[in-house]
Coordinates of C-alpha atoms in Angstrom, one line a residue:
Chain A
M49 CA 0.0 0.0 -0.1
Q50 CA 1.5 3.3 1.1
H51 CA 5.1 3.4 0.7
G52 CA 7.1 3.5 3.9
K53 CA 4.0 3.3 6.1
Y54 CA 5.3 0.9 8.8
R55 CA 8.7 2.7 9.0
F56 CA 6.8 5.9 9.7
I57 CA 4.6 4.2 12.3
V58 CA 7.5 2.7 14.1
G59 CA 9.4 5.9 13.9
F60 CA 6.7 8.0 15.4
L61 CA 5.6 5.5 18.0
A62 CA 9.0 4.5 19.3
A63 CA 9.9 7.6 21.5
P64 CA 6.6 8.1 23.2
L65 CA 6.1 4.4 23.7
A66 CA 9.6 3.8 25.0
L67 CA 9.3 6.8 27.5
Y68 CA 5.9 5.5 28.7
A69 CA 6.9 1.9 29.0
L70 CA 10.1 2.8 31.0
F71 CA 8.6 5.3 33.4
V72 CA 5.0 4.2 33.8
I73 CA 4.2 0.6 32.6
W74 CA 7.5 -1.0 33.9
P75 CA 7.4 0.5 37.3
F76 CA 3.7 -0.7 37.7
I77 CA 4.8 -4.2 36.7
Q78 CA 7.7 -4.2 38.9
S79 CA 5.8 -2.9 41.9
I80 CA 3.5 -5.9 41.8
Y81 CA 6.6 -8.2 41.6
Y82 CA 8.3 -6.3 44.5
S83 CA 5.3 -6.8 46.7
L84 CA 6.2 -10.5 46.8
T85 CA 9.7 -9.8 48.1
D86 CA 11.3 -8.5 51.2
W87 CA 13.2 -5.7 49.4
S88 CA 13.9 -2.8 51.6
G89 CA 14.6 -0.4 48.8
L90 CA 18.0 0.6 50.3
S91 CA 20.1 -2.3 49.3
P92 CA 20.0 -4.2 45.9
E93 CA 19.6 -7.6 47.6
F94 CA 16.1 -9.1 48.3
G95 CA 14.5 -12.4 48.6
F96 CA 11.2 -13.7 47.4
V97 CA 8.7 -14.1 50.2
G98 CA 5.5 -14.9 48.5
F99 CA 2.4 -13.5 50.2
D100 CA 4.0 -12.6 53.5
N101 CA 3.6 -8.8 52.8
Y102 CA 0.0 -9.3 52.1
S103 CA -0.7 -11.3 55.4
R104 CA 1.4 -8.6 57.2
M105 CA -0.9 -5.9 55.7
L106 CA -4.0 -7.6 57.0
D107 CA -2.7 -7.4 60.4
D108 CA -1.6 -3.8 60.1
E109 CA -3.8 -1.6 62.1
I110 CA -2.4 1.6 60.4
F111 CA -3.3 0.0 57.0
W112 CA -6.8 -0.5 57.9
K113 CA -7.1 3.0 59.3
S114 CA -5.7 4.4 56.0
L115 CA -8.0 2.2 54.0
Q116 CA -11.0 3.3 55.9
H117 CA -10.0 7.0 55.5
S118 CA -9.4 6.6 51.8
L119 CA -12.7 4.8 51.4
T120 CA -14.4 7.6 53.3
L121 CA -12.9 10.1 51.0
A122 CA -13.9 8.1 48.0
V123 CA -17.5 8.0 49.1
V124 CA -18.0 11.3 50.8
L125 CA -16.0 13.5 48.5
P126 CA -17.8 12.8 45.2
L127 CA -21.1 12.8 47.1
V128 CA -20.6 16.4 48.5
T129 CA -18.7 17.8 45.6
V130 CA -20.9 16.5 42.8
G131 CA -24.0 17.3 44.9
L132 CA -23.0 20.8 45.5
A133 CA -21.8 21.4 42.0
L134 CA -25.1 20.1 40.6
F135 CA -27.0 22.4 42.9
F136 CA -24.9 25.6 41.9
A137 CA -25.0 24.6 38.3
F138 CA -28.8 24.3 38.2
M139 CA -29.1 27.6 40.1
L140 CA -26.8 29.2 37.5
N141 CA -28.6 27.8 34.5
V142 CA -32.3 27.5 35.7
G143 CA -32.6 29.5 38.9
G144 CA -32.9 32.8 37.3
R145 CA -36.0 35.1 36.9
R146 CA -37.8 34.3 33.8
R147 CA -37.3 36.9 31.2
R148 CA -39.8 37.5 28.5
G149 CA -40.4 34.6 26.2
A150 CA -37.8 32.3 27.8
A151 CA -39.1 29.3 29.8
I152 CA -36.0 29.0 31.9
A153 CA -33.1 31.4 32.5
G154 CA -29.9 31.5 34.4
V155 CA -29.4 33.9 37.1
R156 CA -28.0 37.2 36.2
G157 CA -24.1 37.2 36.2
S158 CA -23.9 33.5 35.9
A159 CA -20.9 33.9 33.7
F160 CA -19.2 35.9 36.5
Y161 CA -20.0 33.2 39.1
K162 CA -18.5 30.5 36.9
I163 CA -15.3 32.4 36.6
V164 CA -14.9 32.9 40.4
Y165 CA -15.9 29.4 41.3
F166 CA -13.3 27.9 38.8
F167 CA -10.5 29.9 40.5
P168 CA -9.3 27.3 43.0
Q169 CA -9.1 24.6 40.2
V170 CA -6.1 26.3 38.6
L171 CA -4.1 26.7 41.9
S172 CA -1.6 24.1 42.9
I173 CA -3.0 21.8 45.5
A174 CA 0.2 22.4 47.5
I175 CA -0.5 26.1 47.7
V176 CA -4.2 25.4 48.6
A177 CA -3.1 23.1 51.4
L178 CA -0.6 25.5 52.8
L179 CA -3.2 28.3 52.7
F180 CA -5.8 26.3 54.7
Q181 CA -3.1 25.0 57.1
F182 CA -2.8 28.6 58.2
A183 CA -6.4 29.2 58.2
Y184 CA -6.9 26.2 60.4
N185 CA -4.3 27.1 62.9
P186 CA -6.1 27.0 66.3
N187 CA -4.4 30.0 68.1
S188 CA -4.0 32.6 65.4
G189 CA -5.5 31.1 62.3
A190 CA -8.1 33.0 60.2
I191 CA -11.1 30.7 61.1
N192 CA -10.8 30.8 64.8
S193 CA -10.2 34.5 64.7
A194 CA -13.2 35.0 62.5
L195 CA -15.3 33.0 65.0
K196 CA -14.0 35.5 67.7
L197 CA -14.9 38.4 65.7
V198 CA -18.5 37.3 65.2
G199 CA -18.8 36.7 69.0
L200 CA -18.4 32.9 68.9
G201 CA -15.0 33.1 70.8
S202 CA -16.1 30.2 72.9
I203 CA -16.1 27.8 70.1
Q204 CA -12.3 27.5 69.2
P205 CA -11.9 24.1 67.8
D206 CA -8.4 22.5 67.4
W207 CA -9.4 21.7 63.7
L208 CA -6.3 19.7 62.3
G209 CA -5.1 18.9 65.8
D210 CA -8.5 17.3 66.7
P211 CA -8.5 13.6 65.7
D212 CA -12.2 13.8 65.2
L213 CA -12.2 16.9 63.1
A214 CA -8.9 16.6 61.1
L215 CA -10.2 14.3 58.3
I216 CA -13.3 16.5 57.9
C217 CA -11.0 19.6 57.5
V218 CA -9.0 17.9 54.9
M219 CA -12.1 16.9 53.0
A220 CA -13.4 20.5 53.2
V221 CA -10.4 21.8 51.4
L222 CA -10.6 19.2 48.7
V223 CA -14.3 20.1 48.2
W224 CA -13.4 23.8 48.1
S225 CA -10.9 23.4 45.4
T226 CA -12.9 21.1 43.1
V227 CA -16.5 22.2 43.2
G228 CA -15.9 24.9 40.7
F229 CA -14.7 22.6 38.1
F230 CA -17.8 20.5 38.3
V231 CA -20.0 23.6 38.2
V232 CA -18.5 24.6 34.9
L233 CA -18.6 21.0 33.6
F234 CA -22.3 20.4 34.5
S235 CA -23.3 23.9 33.3
A236 CA -21.9 23.0 29.9
G237 CA -23.9 19.8 29.9
M238 CA -27.0 21.7 31.1
A239 CA -26.6 24.3 28.5
S240 CA -26.8 21.7 25.7
I241 CA -30.2 20.3 26.9
P242 CA -32.9 21.5 24.6
R243 CA -34.9 24.5 26.0
D244 CA -38.2 23.1 24.7
F245 CA -37.9 20.2 27.2
Y246 CA -38.2 22.7 30.0
E247 CA -40.9 24.7 28.2
A248 CA -43.0 21.6 27.9
A249 CA -42.6 20.6 31.5
L250 CA -43.3 24.1 32.9
L251 CA -46.4 24.3 30.8
D252 CA -47.5 21.1 32.3
G253 CA -47.1 22.8 35.7
A254 CA -43.9 21.1 36.9
S255 CA -42.0 23.0 39.4
R256 CA -38.3 23.7 39.0
F257 CA -37.4 21.0 41.4
T258 CA -39.3 18.5 39.4
T259 CA -37.7 19.6 36.3
F260 CA -34.3 19.0 37.9
F261 CA -35.0 15.5 38.8
K262 CA -37.0 14.7 35.8
I263 CA -35.2 16.5 33.0
T264 CA -31.8 17.8 34.0
L265 CA -30.3 15.0 36.0
P266 CA -31.3 12.1 33.8
L267 CA -30.0 13.9 30.6
L268 CA -26.9 14.9 32.5
W269 CA -26.2 11.4 33.9
D270 CA -23.3 10.5 31.7
T271 CA -21.3 13.7 32.7
V272 CA -22.3 13.2 36.4
Q273 CA -21.1 9.7 36.3
S274 CA -17.7 10.5 34.7
G275 CA -17.4 13.3 37.2
W276 CA -18.1 10.9 40.0
I277 CA -15.4 8.5 38.9
Y278 CA -12.9 11.3 38.3
M279 CA -13.5 12.7 41.8
G280 CA -13.2 9.3 43.4
I281 CA -9.8 8.7 41.7
L282 CA -8.7 12.1 42.7
A283 CA -9.8 11.4 46.3
L284 CA -7.8 8.0 46.3
G285 CA -4.8 9.4 44.7
A286 CA -2.5 12.3 44.3
E287 CA -4.7 15.1 45.5
S288 CA -5.5 13.5 48.9
F289 CA -1.8 12.6 49.3
A290 CA -0.8 16.3 48.8
V291 CA -3.5 17.6 51.1
V292 CA -2.9 15.2 53.9
Q293 CA 1.0 15.3 53.6
I294 CA 1.1 19.0 53.8
M295 CA -1.7 19.9 56.1
T296 CA -1.4 17.2 58.8
V297 CA 2.2 16.6 59.3
G298 CA 2.2 15.8 63.1
P299 CA 4.9 13.6 64.7
N300 CA 4.1 10.6 62.7
G301 CA 2.5 12.3 59.7
G302 CA -1.1 11.7 58.9
G303 CA -2.5 13.8 61.8
P304 CA -2.9 13.1 65.4
D305 CA -3.3 9.4 66.2
Y306 CA -3.2 8.6 62.4
S307 CA -6.5 10.3 62.1
T308 CA -6.0 11.5 58.5
V309 CA -3.7 8.9 57.1
V310 CA -4.7 7.8 53.7
L311 CA -3.4 5.0 51.5
P312 CA -1.2 7.0 49.2
L313 CA 0.5 8.7 52.1
Y314 CA 1.0 5.4 53.9
V315 CA 2.6 4.0 50.8
Y316 CA 4.9 7.1 50.7
Q317 CA 5.9 6.8 54.3
K318 CA 6.7 3.1 54.1
A319 CA 8.8 3.4 51.0
F320 CA 10.6 6.7 51.6
R321 CA 10.7 7.1 55.4
D322 CA 10.8 3.6 56.8
G323 CA 12.7 1.8 54.0
Q324 CA 10.2 -0.8 53.5
A325 CA 9.8 -0.6 49.7
A326 CA 8.3 -4.0 49.2
Y327 CA 5.7 -3.6 51.9
A328 CA 4.9 -0.2 50.4
T329 CA 4.3 -1.7 47.0
T330 CA 2.0 -4.2 48.7
I331 CA -0.1 -1.3 50.1
G332 CA 0.1 0.2 46.6
V333 CA -1.4 -2.9 45.1
A334 CA -4.2 -2.6 47.6
L335 CA -4.8 0.9 46.6
L336 CA -4.9 0.0 42.9
L337 CA -7.4 -2.7 43.7
V338 CA -9.7 -0.2 45.7
T339 CA -9.4 2.3 42.8
L340 CA -10.5 -0.3 40.2
A341 CA -13.2 -1.6 42.4
F342 CA -14.5 2.0 43.0
A343 CA -14.6 2.7 39.3
A344 CA -16.5 -0.7 38.7
V345 CA -19.0 -0.1 41.4
V346 CA -19.8 3.3 40.1
M347 CA -20.2 2.1 36.6
K348 CA -22.4 -0.7 37.7
L349 CA -24.6 1.5 39.9
G350 CA -24.8 4.2 37.4
R351 CA -25.8 2.0 34.5
R352 CA -28.9 3.4 33.0
E353 CA -30.4 3.5 29.5
R354 CA -28.6 6.2 27.6
L355 CA -30.9 9.0 26.7
E356 CA -30.3 10.6 23.3
F357 CA -31.4 14.0 22.6
Chain B
M226 CA -23.9 33.4 57.6
K227 CA -24.8 36.8 56.3
T228 CA -24.7 37.9 52.6
T229 CA -23.3 41.2 51.9
D230 CA -24.1 42.9 48.7
T231 CA -20.9 44.8 48.4
A232 CA -18.5 41.9 48.2
T233 CA -19.1 40.8 44.7
P234 CA -18.8 43.6 42.1
G235 CA -20.6 43.1 38.9
V236 CA -23.5 41.2 40.3
E237 CA -26.6 43.1 40.7
T238 CA -28.7 42.6 43.8
P239 CA -31.8 40.6 43.1
G240 CA -35.3 41.6 43.6
P241 CA -36.8 44.2 45.8
S242 CA -36.2 42.4 49.0
G243 CA -32.5 42.1 48.6
G244 CA -30.1 39.3 49.1
S245 CA -30.9 38.3 52.6
G246 CA -34.1 37.6 54.4
P247 CA -36.1 34.3 54.9
V248 CA -37.0 32.3 52.0
V249 CA -40.8 31.9 51.7
T250 CA -41.6 28.5 50.4
K251 CA -44.3 28.4 47.9
T252 CA -47.6 26.8 48.9
A253 CA -48.8 24.1 46.7
A254 CA -51.4 25.4 44.5
P255 CA -52.5 25.0 40.9
T256 CA -50.1 27.1 38.9
S257 CA -51.5 30.1 37.3
R258 CA -49.2 32.6 35.4
K259 CA -49.0 34.9 38.4
E260 CA -48.0 32.3 41.0
S261 CA -45.3 30.8 38.8
K262 CA -43.9 34.3 38.3
S263 CA -43.6 34.8 42.1
E264 CA -42.0 31.4 42.4
G265 CA -39.4 32.6 40.0
A266 CA -38.8 35.7 42.1
V267 CA -38.3 33.9 45.3
L268 CA -36.0 31.3 43.7
N269 CA -34.1 34.2 42.3
V270 CA -33.5 35.7 45.6
F271 CA -32.6 32.4 47.1
S272 CA -30.3 31.5 44.1
H273 CA -28.3 34.6 44.5
G274 CA -28.0 34.4 48.2
V275 CA -26.6 30.9 47.9
L276 CA -24.3 31.7 45.0
I277 CA -22.9 34.8 46.6
I278 CA -22.1 33.0 49.7
W279 CA -20.1 30.4 47.9
A280 CA -18.4 33.1 45.8
I281 CA -17.3 34.7 48.9
M282 CA -16.0 31.4 50.4
V283 CA -13.9 31.0 47.3
V284 CA -12.5 34.5 47.1
M285 CA -12.0 35.2 50.8
P286 CA -9.1 32.8 51.5
L287 CA -7.3 34.3 48.4
L288 CA -7.8 37.8 49.4
W289 CA -6.8 37.0 53.0
A290 CA -3.6 35.5 51.7
V291 CA -2.8 38.6 49.7
M292 CA -3.6 40.8 52.6
T293 CA -1.5 38.8 55.0
S294 CA 1.5 38.9 52.6
F295 CA 1.8 42.7 53.3
K296 CA 1.6 42.5 57.1
T297 CA 4.4 42.1 59.8
D298 CA 4.8 38.7 61.5
R299 CA 3.4 40.2 64.7
A300 CA 0.2 41.4 63.0
I301 CA -0.3 38.1 61.4
F302 CA -0.5 36.4 64.7
T303 CA -2.2 39.1 66.9
S304 CA -5.0 40.2 64.5
P305 CA -5.3 37.9 61.4
W306 CA -8.3 39.8 60.1
S307 CA -7.3 43.3 60.5
L308 CA -5.9 45.3 57.5
P309 CA -2.1 45.7 57.5
D310 CA -0.6 48.8 59.1
G311 CA 1.2 49.5 56.0
L312 CA 2.3 47.8 52.8
H313 CA 5.3 45.8 53.8
F314 CA 6.8 45.2 50.4
E315 CA 10.1 44.0 52.1
N316 CA 8.2 40.6 52.7
W317 CA 8.0 40.2 48.9
S318 CA 11.6 41.1 48.3
R319 CA 12.9 38.9 51.1
A320 CA 10.8 35.9 49.9
W321 CA 12.1 36.4 46.3
S322 CA 15.8 36.5 47.1
Q323 CA 16.5 35.1 50.6
A324 CA 13.8 32.4 50.4
H325 CA 14.8 31.2 47.0
M326 CA 11.5 31.8 45.4
S327 CA 13.4 33.1 42.3
D328 CA 15.3 29.8 42.1
Y329 CA 12.1 27.8 42.5
F330 CA 10.4 29.9 39.8
M331 CA 13.3 29.3 37.4
N332 CA 13.4 25.5 38.1
T333 CA 9.7 25.2 37.6
I334 CA 9.8 27.2 34.3
V335 CA 12.7 25.0 32.9
V336 CA 10.9 21.8 33.9
V337 CA 7.5 22.8 32.7
G338 CA 8.7 24.4 29.6
G339 CA 10.6 21.3 28.5
S340 CA 8.0 18.8 29.4
L341 CA 5.2 20.8 27.9
V342 CA 7.0 20.9 24.5
G343 CA 7.9 17.2 24.8
T344 CA 4.5 16.2 25.9
L345 CA 2.8 18.0 22.9
L346 CA 5.3 16.7 20.5
L347 CA 5.4 13.0 21.5
G348 CA 1.8 12.9 22.4
S349 CA 0.7 14.2 19.0
M350 CA 3.0 11.9 17.2
A351 CA 1.6 8.9 18.9
A352 CA -1.9 10.1 18.8
Y353 CA -1.7 10.8 15.1
V354 CA -0.4 7.4 14.3
L355 CA -2.9 5.7 16.6
A356 CA -5.9 7.7 15.1
R357 CA -5.1 7.5 11.4
F358 CA -3.1 4.3 10.6
D359 CA -4.4 0.8 10.7
F360 CA -1.8 -1.7 11.9
P361 CA -1.7 -4.7 14.1
G362 CA -1.5 -3.9 17.7
N363 CA -3.0 -0.4 17.2
R364 CA -5.8 -0.9 19.7
F365 CA -3.5 -2.6 22.2
I366 CA -1.1 0.3 22.3
Y367 CA -4.0 2.8 22.5
F368 CA -5.4 1.1 25.5
L369 CA -2.0 0.8 27.1
F370 CA -1.7 4.5 26.9
I371 CA -5.1 5.5 28.1
G372 CA -5.0 2.7 31.0
G373 CA -2.5 5.0 32.6
M374 CA -5.3 7.5 33.3
S375 CA -6.9 5.4 36.0
F376 CA -4.0 4.0 37.9
P377 CA -2.8 5.5 41.2
I378 CA 0.6 7.0 40.3
I379 CA 1.9 6.5 43.8
L380 CA 2.0 2.6 43.2
A381 CA 4.6 3.1 40.3
L382 CA 6.5 5.7 42.2
V383 CA 8.4 3.4 44.5
P384 CA 10.0 1.3 41.7
L385 CA 10.3 4.4 39.5
F386 CA 12.5 6.1 42.2
Y387 CA 15.1 3.2 41.7
V388 CA 14.6 3.2 37.9
M389 CA 15.6 6.9 38.0
Q390 CA 18.4 6.2 40.4
N391 CA 19.9 3.6 38.2
L392 CA 19.8 5.8 35.1
A393 CA 21.3 8.7 37.2
L394 CA 18.2 10.8 36.5
L395 CA 17.3 11.5 40.1
N396 CA 17.4 15.1 41.1
T397 CA 18.1 16.3 37.6
P398 CA 15.8 18.7 35.6
H399 CA 16.0 16.4 32.4
G400 CA 15.0 13.4 34.5
L401 CA 12.0 15.3 35.9
I402 CA 11.0 16.3 32.5
L403 CA 11.0 12.9 31.0
V404 CA 8.9 11.5 33.9
Y405 CA 6.4 14.5 33.5
I406 CA 6.1 13.7 29.8
A407 CA 5.6 10.0 30.4
Y408 CA 2.9 10.7 33.0
S409 CA 1.1 13.3 30.8
L410 CA 1.0 11.0 27.8
P411 CA -2.1 9.0 28.8
F412 CA -4.5 11.9 28.7
T413 CA -2.6 13.6 25.9
V414 CA -2.9 10.7 23.6
F415 CA -6.4 10.0 24.7
F416 CA -7.5 13.6 23.9
L417 CA -5.5 14.0 20.7
T418 CA -6.4 10.7 19.2
A419 CA -10.1 11.7 19.4
F420 CA -9.1 15.1 17.9
F421 CA -7.1 13.7 15.0
R422 CA -10.0 11.4 14.1
T423 CA -12.2 14.5 13.6
L424 CA -10.0 16.0 11.1
P425 CA -10.8 15.5 7.4
S426 CA -8.4 13.0 5.9
S427 CA -8.7 14.4 2.4
V428 CA -6.2 17.1 3.1
A429 CA -3.6 14.7 4.4
E430 CA -4.3 12.4 1.4
A431 CA -3.8 15.2 -1.0
A432 CA -0.5 16.3 0.5
F433 CA 0.7 12.6 0.3
V434 CA -0.4 12.3 -3.3
D435 CA 1.6 15.4 -4.1
G436 CA 4.6 13.6 -2.9
A437 CA 5.0 14.7 0.7
S438 CA 6.3 12.0 3.0
H439 CA 4.3 10.9 6.0
T440 CA 6.5 12.9 8.3
R441 CA 6.3 16.0 6.2
T442 CA 2.5 15.6 5.9
F443 CA 2.4 15.4 9.7
F444 CA 4.5 18.5 10.5
Q445 CA 3.4 20.7 7.8
V446 CA -0.2 19.8 7.2
M447 CA -1.9 17.9 10.2
L448 CA -0.1 19.5 13.0
P449 CA -1.1 23.1 12.1
M450 CA -4.6 21.9 11.5
A451 CA -4.6 20.4 15.0
R452 CA -3.9 23.7 16.7
P453 CA -7.1 24.1 18.6
G454 CA -6.7 20.7 20.1
L455 CA -3.1 21.2 20.9
I456 CA -3.9 24.4 22.7
S457 CA -6.7 22.7 24.9
V458 CA -4.5 19.9 25.8
G459 CA -1.5 22.2 26.2
I460 CA -3.3 24.3 28.8
F461 CA -4.5 21.2 30.6
N462 CA -0.9 19.9 30.8
F463 CA 0.6 23.3 31.6
L464 CA -1.6 23.6 34.7
G465 CA -1.1 20.0 35.7
Q466 CA 2.7 20.1 35.4
W467 CA 3.0 23.6 36.9
N468 CA 1.1 22.5 40.0
Q469 CA 2.6 19.0 40.1
Y470 CA 3.5 18.0 43.6
L471 CA 3.7 14.3 44.1
L472 CA 6.3 13.6 41.4
P473 CA 8.9 16.2 42.4
T474 CA 8.4 15.4 46.1
V475 CA 9.6 11.8 45.5
L476 CA 12.0 12.3 42.5
N477 CA 13.5 15.6 43.1
T478 CA 14.7 16.1 46.6
E479 CA 17.9 18.2 46.0
Q480 CA 17.5 21.6 47.5
D481 CA 18.7 23.6 44.5
Q482 CA 16.5 21.6 42.0
K483 CA 13.2 22.1 43.9
V484 CA 10.1 23.3 42.0
L485 CA 7.7 25.9 43.2
S486 CA 5.1 23.8 45.0
Q487 CA 7.9 21.8 46.7
G488 CA 9.8 24.8 47.6
L489 CA 6.8 26.5 49.2
V490 CA 5.9 23.5 51.4
Q491 CA 9.6 23.3 52.4
L492 CA 9.6 26.9 53.3
A493 CA 6.5 26.3 55.6
T494 CA 8.2 23.4 57.4
S495 CA 11.9 24.0 57.2
Q496 CA 13.8 25.1 60.4
G497 CA 16.0 27.8 58.7
Y498 CA 13.0 29.8 57.7
K499 CA 11.0 29.5 60.8
G500 CA 9.3 32.5 62.0
D501 CA 9.1 34.3 58.6
W502 CA 5.5 34.0 58.0
S503 CA 5.1 37.1 56.2
G504 CA 7.7 36.1 53.8
L505 CA 6.0 32.8 53.4
F506 CA 2.7 34.3 52.6
A507 CA 4.4 36.7 50.1
G508 CA 5.9 33.6 48.5
L509 CA 2.5 31.8 48.4
V510 CA 0.9 34.8 46.8
M511 CA 3.8 35.1 44.3
A512 CA 3.3 31.6 43.3
M513 CA -0.5 32.1 42.9
L514 CA -0.3 35.3 40.8
P515 CA 1.0 33.9 37.4
V516 CA -1.6 31.2 37.3
L517 CA -4.5 33.5 38.4
A518 CA -3.4 36.0 35.9
A519 CA -3.2 33.5 33.1
Y520 CA -6.6 32.1 34.1
I521 CA -8.2 35.5 34.0
I522 CA -6.7 36.4 30.6
F523 CA -7.2 33.0 28.9
Q524 CA -10.4 32.2 30.9
R525 CA -12.2 30.7 28.0
Q526 CA -9.4 28.6 26.8
V527 CA -8.5 27.4 30.3
V528 CA -12.0 26.2 31.0
A529 CA -12.3 24.6 27.6
G530 CA -8.9 22.9 28.1
L531 CA -9.6 21.5 31.5
T532 CA -13.1 20.3 30.9
A533 CA -12.4 19.1 27.3
G534 CA -11.7 15.5 28.3
A535 CA -14.5 15.1 30.7
V536 CA -17.4 16.3 28.4
K537 CA -16.7 13.9 25.6

């Protein structure tokens, strides 16, 4: 057929594929292998120990704690973030006063709101975490000082220092920084829903809340679902690592009494602080399984008939 | 919480009753024109109230950081919410020079610049081949690439550290660039493959018939045509790589190689810098400003770039 086609294909794929294989695929495969050894990561020698690391993991209290926290994040964060974002997006697109002729309208200044809400999304998660670490400071932080200013000086929580509150504080930061992204995403989805659907429903006497659950949500379902998975993976992965590692340092890292330790942070600590690389990869494999299971559950629960319009 | 009408310029206060006040719920009744109109008004007030509260919650921490960066250390601790007694610009210059913010900026620009160019080049090459050529293994390679989007990076990071060590790439800018490129490829390939499929094939065929080689067709015909897609995915990668924290934390621990996000975290925790909170805030704001400025200027493209993958 075309002259030199295969040479071209090989030439173009070689560099990206090599880079990807060396730095992404190969380490992934290796980590599964390392989880079956007693490698410390410090010396090149190691022996094969079978599933010892896995049985050790099942007896590891901190592993269970971090698993529990990661699962909490994966359930609560998408729920709150996607819920809030849907609420705001619906307000922005449908909550407005009806103008002449239009069945539905966004609020005035909805474009402005979207710009503001999206702000935190472009900021580094490290910067966001640092900022809120100061805000949460129990003695002189912005939040407790604000409580004093409005006359609630008697309520001065320890925030990140309180084992019961620390994880909630961390989650609040992640919600704060991601809601705007989903507002914009869902707004784009809502804008593409044909107006006459709303017109027909409103003519039949449906309230706006009915139209949300009967029209907007079903037609937006695909976007909501991919947003849900995206947020869950984020909550299980790099973002939760950054927030927890930066905000809740503590003596052992991961908050007072391991109250905020999450799986990615525990992997990091085991590998690069305690010199237990093999065990760290074992926890990493557990994290991978949790992530895949999460995606599978969401897909399964979310399966509906696709609505075309 | 109270809503204030002054805090958000550009938004008109809704309705005659203003932004606050109790929300009257509509009683259930057969809808006549009038009633549905008043429902709209109530909802309008309620919408604006809620929306303004969230807008304040978003903007407040950022404004607070800017304000704090001009304060003295004493003022930061004694009265976090009061306005600074003067504009202490020395915080900024101290952070820039003594706290090495200038170095962190330079490191970040080098690493992100290099990896952005590399990501776009290698990503578009792979995506072009995968999108437009039929060959055995095409699907397999495609799924190999996009599979990387859903795996937790931290799992690969432990062995990756030692791969980098063996190749003497640890703590080097070029090593970090290669890793950034590799980890940016999944989304880039995913996005650009879809994009190249949408481009008309007739133009490329015409060029090929005219005697251009495949390589030449790609660089002189297809790549310029793919510009909108490259811009979207470029913005996505720029923000991701500029804000990257996990990869440099593990692979780039040498003091003088640190990137911005790492450097700031280190400033906040390091012993040598203890006590200079005003300088740290100046550093934080300094790191926020370029992205915020870029966002405000290229607002449309940023939003399109960041949401492009998720909408499809």
